[in-house]
PDB file of C-alpha atoms in Angstrom:
ATOM      1  CA  MET A  25       0.000   0.000   0.000  1.00 88.00           C
ATOM      2  CA  GLN A  26       2.891   2.331   0.780  1.00 92.00           C
ATOM      3  CA  ALA A  27       4.377   1.751  -2.689  1.00 92.00           C
ATOM      4  CA  LEU A  28       1.078   2.633  -4.383  1.00 94.00           C
ATOM      5  CA  LYS A  29       0.798   5.814  -2.341  1.00 95.00           C
ATOM      6  CA  SER A  30       4.360   6.837  -3.325  1.00 95.00           C
ATOM      7  CA  LEU A  31       3.622   6.100  -7.008  1.00 95.00           C
ATOM      8  CA  VAL A  32       0.471   8.268  -6.959  1.00 96.00           C
ATOM      9  CA  ILE A  33       2.368  11.146  -5.326  1.00 96.00           C
ATOM     10  CA  ALA A  34       5.248  10.860  -7.839  1.00 96.00           C
ATOM     11  CA  LEU A  35       2.861  10.808 -10.802  1.00 97.00           C
ATOM     12  CA  GLY A  36       0.991  13.828  -9.403  1.00 96.00           C
ATOM     13  CA  VAL A  37       4.258  15.755  -9.139  1.00 97.00           C
ATOM     14  CA  LEU A  38       5.136  14.791 -12.737  1.00 97.00           C
ATOM     15  CA  ILE A  39       1.749  16.028 -13.952  1.00 97.00           C
ATOM     16  CA  LEU A  40       2.274  19.369 -12.199  1.00 96.00           C
ATOM     17  CA  ILE A  41       5.773  19.738 -13.689  1.00 96.00           C
ATOM     18  CA  GLY A  42       4.434  18.887 -17.173  1.00 96.00           C
ATOM     19  CA  ALA A  43       1.603  21.413 -16.847  1.00 96.00           C
ATOM     20  CA  GLY A  44       4.120  24.059 -15.771  1.00 95.00           C
ATOM     21  CA  VAL A  45       6.339  23.350 -18.796  1.00 95.00           C
ATOM     22  CA  VAL A  46       3.333  23.659 -21.134  1.00 95.00           C
ATOM     23  CA  ALA A  47       2.243  26.933 -19.497  1.00 95.00           C
ATOM     24  CA  VAL A  48       5.737  28.477 -19.714  1.00 94.00           C
ATOM     25  CA  THR A  49       6.120  27.393 -23.358  1.00 93.00           C
ATOM     26  CA  LEU A  50       2.753  28.923 -24.313  1.00 92.00           C
ATOM     27  CA  TYR A  51       3.596  32.159 -22.507  1.00 90.00           C
ATOM     28  CA  LYS A  52       6.957  32.465 -24.295  1.00 88.00           C
ATOM     29  CA  ARG A  53       5.427  31.802 -27.721  1.00 85.00           C
ATOM     30  CA  VAL A  54       2.720  34.401 -27.219  1.00 84.00           C
ATOM     31  CA  ALA A  55       5.246  36.954 -25.931  1.00 80.00           C
ATOM     32  CA  VAL A  56       7.614  36.390 -28.890  1.00 74.00           C
ATOM     33  CA  ASN A  57       4.820  36.530 -31.494  1.00 68.00           C
ATOM     34  CA  SER A  58       3.321  39.732 -30.117  1.00 65.00           C
ATOM     35  CA  ALA A  59       6.742  41.418 -29.959  1.00 61.00           C
ATOM     36  CA  ALA A  60       7.587  40.407 -33.542  1.00 57.00           C
ATOM     37  CA  SER A  61       4.254  41.487 -34.999  1.00 55.00           C
ATOM     38  CA  PRO A  62       4.540  44.633 -37.175  1.00 55.00           C
ATOM     39  CA  ALA A  63       1.127  45.787 -35.954  1.00 53.00           C
ATOM     40  CA  ALA A  64       2.327  45.656 -32.348  1.00 52.00           C
ATOM     41  CA  SER A  65       5.365  47.836 -33.068  1.00 54.00           C
ATOM     42  CA  ALA A  66       3.613  50.226 -35.454  1.00 52.00           C
ATOM     43  CA  GLY A  67       1.979  52.181 -32.670  1.00 57.00           C
ATOM     44  CA  PRO A  68      -1.309  53.977 -33.205  1.00 62.00           C
ATOM     45  CA  GLY A  69      -0.842  54.237 -36.989  1.00 68.00           C
ATOM     46  CA  PHE A  70       0.664  56.653 -39.449  1.00 70.00           C
ATOM     47  CA  GLY A  71      -2.313  59.002 -39.708  1.00 76.00           C
ATOM     48  CA  THR A  72      -3.173  60.394 -43.117  1.00 81.00           C
ATOM     49  CA  GLN A  73      -0.614  59.822 -45.834  1.00 80.00           C
ATOM     50  CA  LYS A  74      -1.018  61.506 -49.222  1.00 84.00           C
ATOM     51  CA  ILE A  75      -0.121  59.260 -52.165  1.00 85.00           C
ATOM     52  CA  GLU A  76       0.095  61.281 -55.361  1.00 85.00           C
ATOM     53  CA  ILE A  77      -0.968  59.684 -58.623  1.00 86.00           C
ATOM     54  CA  PRO A  78      -0.646  61.269 -62.068  1.00 86.00           C
ATOM     55  CA  GLU A  79      -3.515  63.439 -63.238  1.00 90.00           C
ATOM     56  CA  GLY A  80      -6.063  61.464 -65.223  1.00 91.00           C
ATOM     57  CA  ALA A  81      -4.935  58.114 -63.796  1.00 92.00           C
ATOM     58  CA  HIS A  82      -7.478  55.598 -62.530  1.00 92.00           C
ATOM     59  CA  LEU A  83      -7.013  53.157 -59.681  1.00 92.00           C
ATOM     60  CA  ASP A  84      -7.698  49.694 -61.146  1.00 93.00           C
ATOM     61  CA  GLU A  85      -6.784  47.435 -58.219  1.00 93.00           C
ATOM     62  CA  VAL A  86      -5.531  47.511 -54.614  1.00 93.00           C
ATOM     63  CA  ILE A  87      -3.717  44.472 -53.188  1.00 92.00           C
ATOM     64  CA  ALA A  88      -2.434  44.093 -49.615  1.00 91.00           C
ATOM     65  CA  SER A  89       0.495  41.669 -49.370  1.00 87.00           C
ATOM     66  CA  GLY A  90       2.312  41.335 -46.044  1.00 86.00           C
ATOM     67  CA  ASP A  91       3.334  44.847 -45.004  1.00 88.00           C
ATOM     68  CA  ARG A  92       3.011  46.197 -48.570  1.00 92.00           C
ATOM     69  CA  LEU A  93       0.096  47.811 -50.380  1.00 92.00           C
ATOM     70  CA  ILE A  94       0.181  47.459 -54.160  1.00 94.00           C
ATOM     71  CA  LEU A  95      -1.806  49.974 -56.200  1.00 94.00           C
ATOM     72  CA  ARG A  96      -2.389  49.152 -59.880  1.00 94.00           C
ATOM     73  CA  LEU A  97      -3.087  52.302 -61.899  1.00 94.00           C
ATOM     74  CA  ARG A  98      -4.154  52.948 -65.480  1.00 93.00           C
ATOM     75  CA  LEU A  99      -2.628  56.227 -66.682  1.00 91.00           C
ATOM     76  CA  ALA A 100      -4.483  58.723 -68.896  1.00 90.00           C
ATOM     77  CA  ASP A 101      -2.695  57.369 -72.001  1.00 89.00           C
ATOM     78  CA  GLY A 102      -3.790  53.809 -71.134  1.00 89.00           C
ATOM     79  CA  SER A 103      -0.402  52.538 -69.941  1.00 90.00           C
ATOM     80  CA  PRO A 104      -0.217  50.680 -66.605  1.00 92.00           C
ATOM     81  CA  ARG A 105       1.721  51.743 -63.515  1.00 94.00           C
ATOM     82  CA  ILE A 106       2.165  49.991 -60.170  1.00 94.00           C
ATOM     83  CA  LEU A 107       2.805  51.870 -56.928  1.00 94.00           C
ATOM     84  CA  VAL A 108       4.101  50.046 -53.848  1.00 94.00           C
ATOM     85  CA  VAL A 109       3.389  51.536 -50.402  1.00 92.00           C
ATOM     86  CA  ASP A 110       4.650  50.455 -46.960  1.00 90.00           C
ATOM     87  CA  LEU A 111       1.592  49.698 -44.800  1.00 87.00           C
ATOM     88  CA  ILE A 112       3.431  50.336 -41.530  1.00 84.00           C
ATOM     89  CA  THR A 113       4.692  53.854 -42.317  1.00 85.00           C
ATOM     90  CA  GLY A 114       2.424  54.790 -45.225  1.00 85.00           C
ATOM     91  CA  ALA A 115       5.454  55.858 -47.255  1.00 87.00           C
ATOM     92  CA  PRO A 116       5.649  55.107 -50.978  1.00 90.00           C
ATOM     93  CA  LEU A 117       8.403  52.544 -51.634  1.00 92.00           C
ATOM     94  CA  GLY A 118       8.559  52.733 -55.400  1.00 93.00           C
ATOM     95  CA  GLU A 119       6.732  52.510 -58.668  1.00 93.00           C
ATOM     96  CA  LEU A 120       6.857  50.408 -61.796  1.00 92.00           C
ATOM     97  CA  ASP A 121       6.212  51.918 -65.240  1.00 88.00           C
ATOM     98  CA  PHE A 122       5.551  49.658 -68.194  1.00 84.00           C
ATOM     99  CA  ALA A 123       6.587  50.762 -71.650  1.00 77.00           C
ATOM    100  CA  PRO A 124       6.856  48.850 -74.933  1.00 75.00           C
ATOM    101  CA  ALA A 125      10.317  47.515 -75.775  1.00 77.00           C
ATOM    102  CA  ARG A 126      12.143  49.199 -78.637  1.00 76.00           C
TER     103      ARG A 126
END
C-alpha cells in the first residue's frame, strides 16, 4: 500500500511539472509573437498619408500583401503603372512603369 501511495504522489508531481512546462512554453510563444508582430510595433498608426498619382490616372486594383500595399493604376494614355506603399509607415516605396520595348 505504501508503494502505491508513493507512485500516486510521484505521478501527481510529474503532472504538475508537465503542466508548468506547457504553461511556460505557451507564454513564451505568445510573448515572442506579439513582440515580432509589425502591428504591435507600429503604434497607433501613421495618420493620413497623401499618395500622389498622375492626373487622369485611374485606380484599377488595390492588393495588400504582407506589409506592402500594391496599387495598380491605369494612366491617362492607357499605360499601366504599379505603386508600392509600406503599410506600416504609409510611405511610398517605389513605382513600376511599363513601356513597350524598342
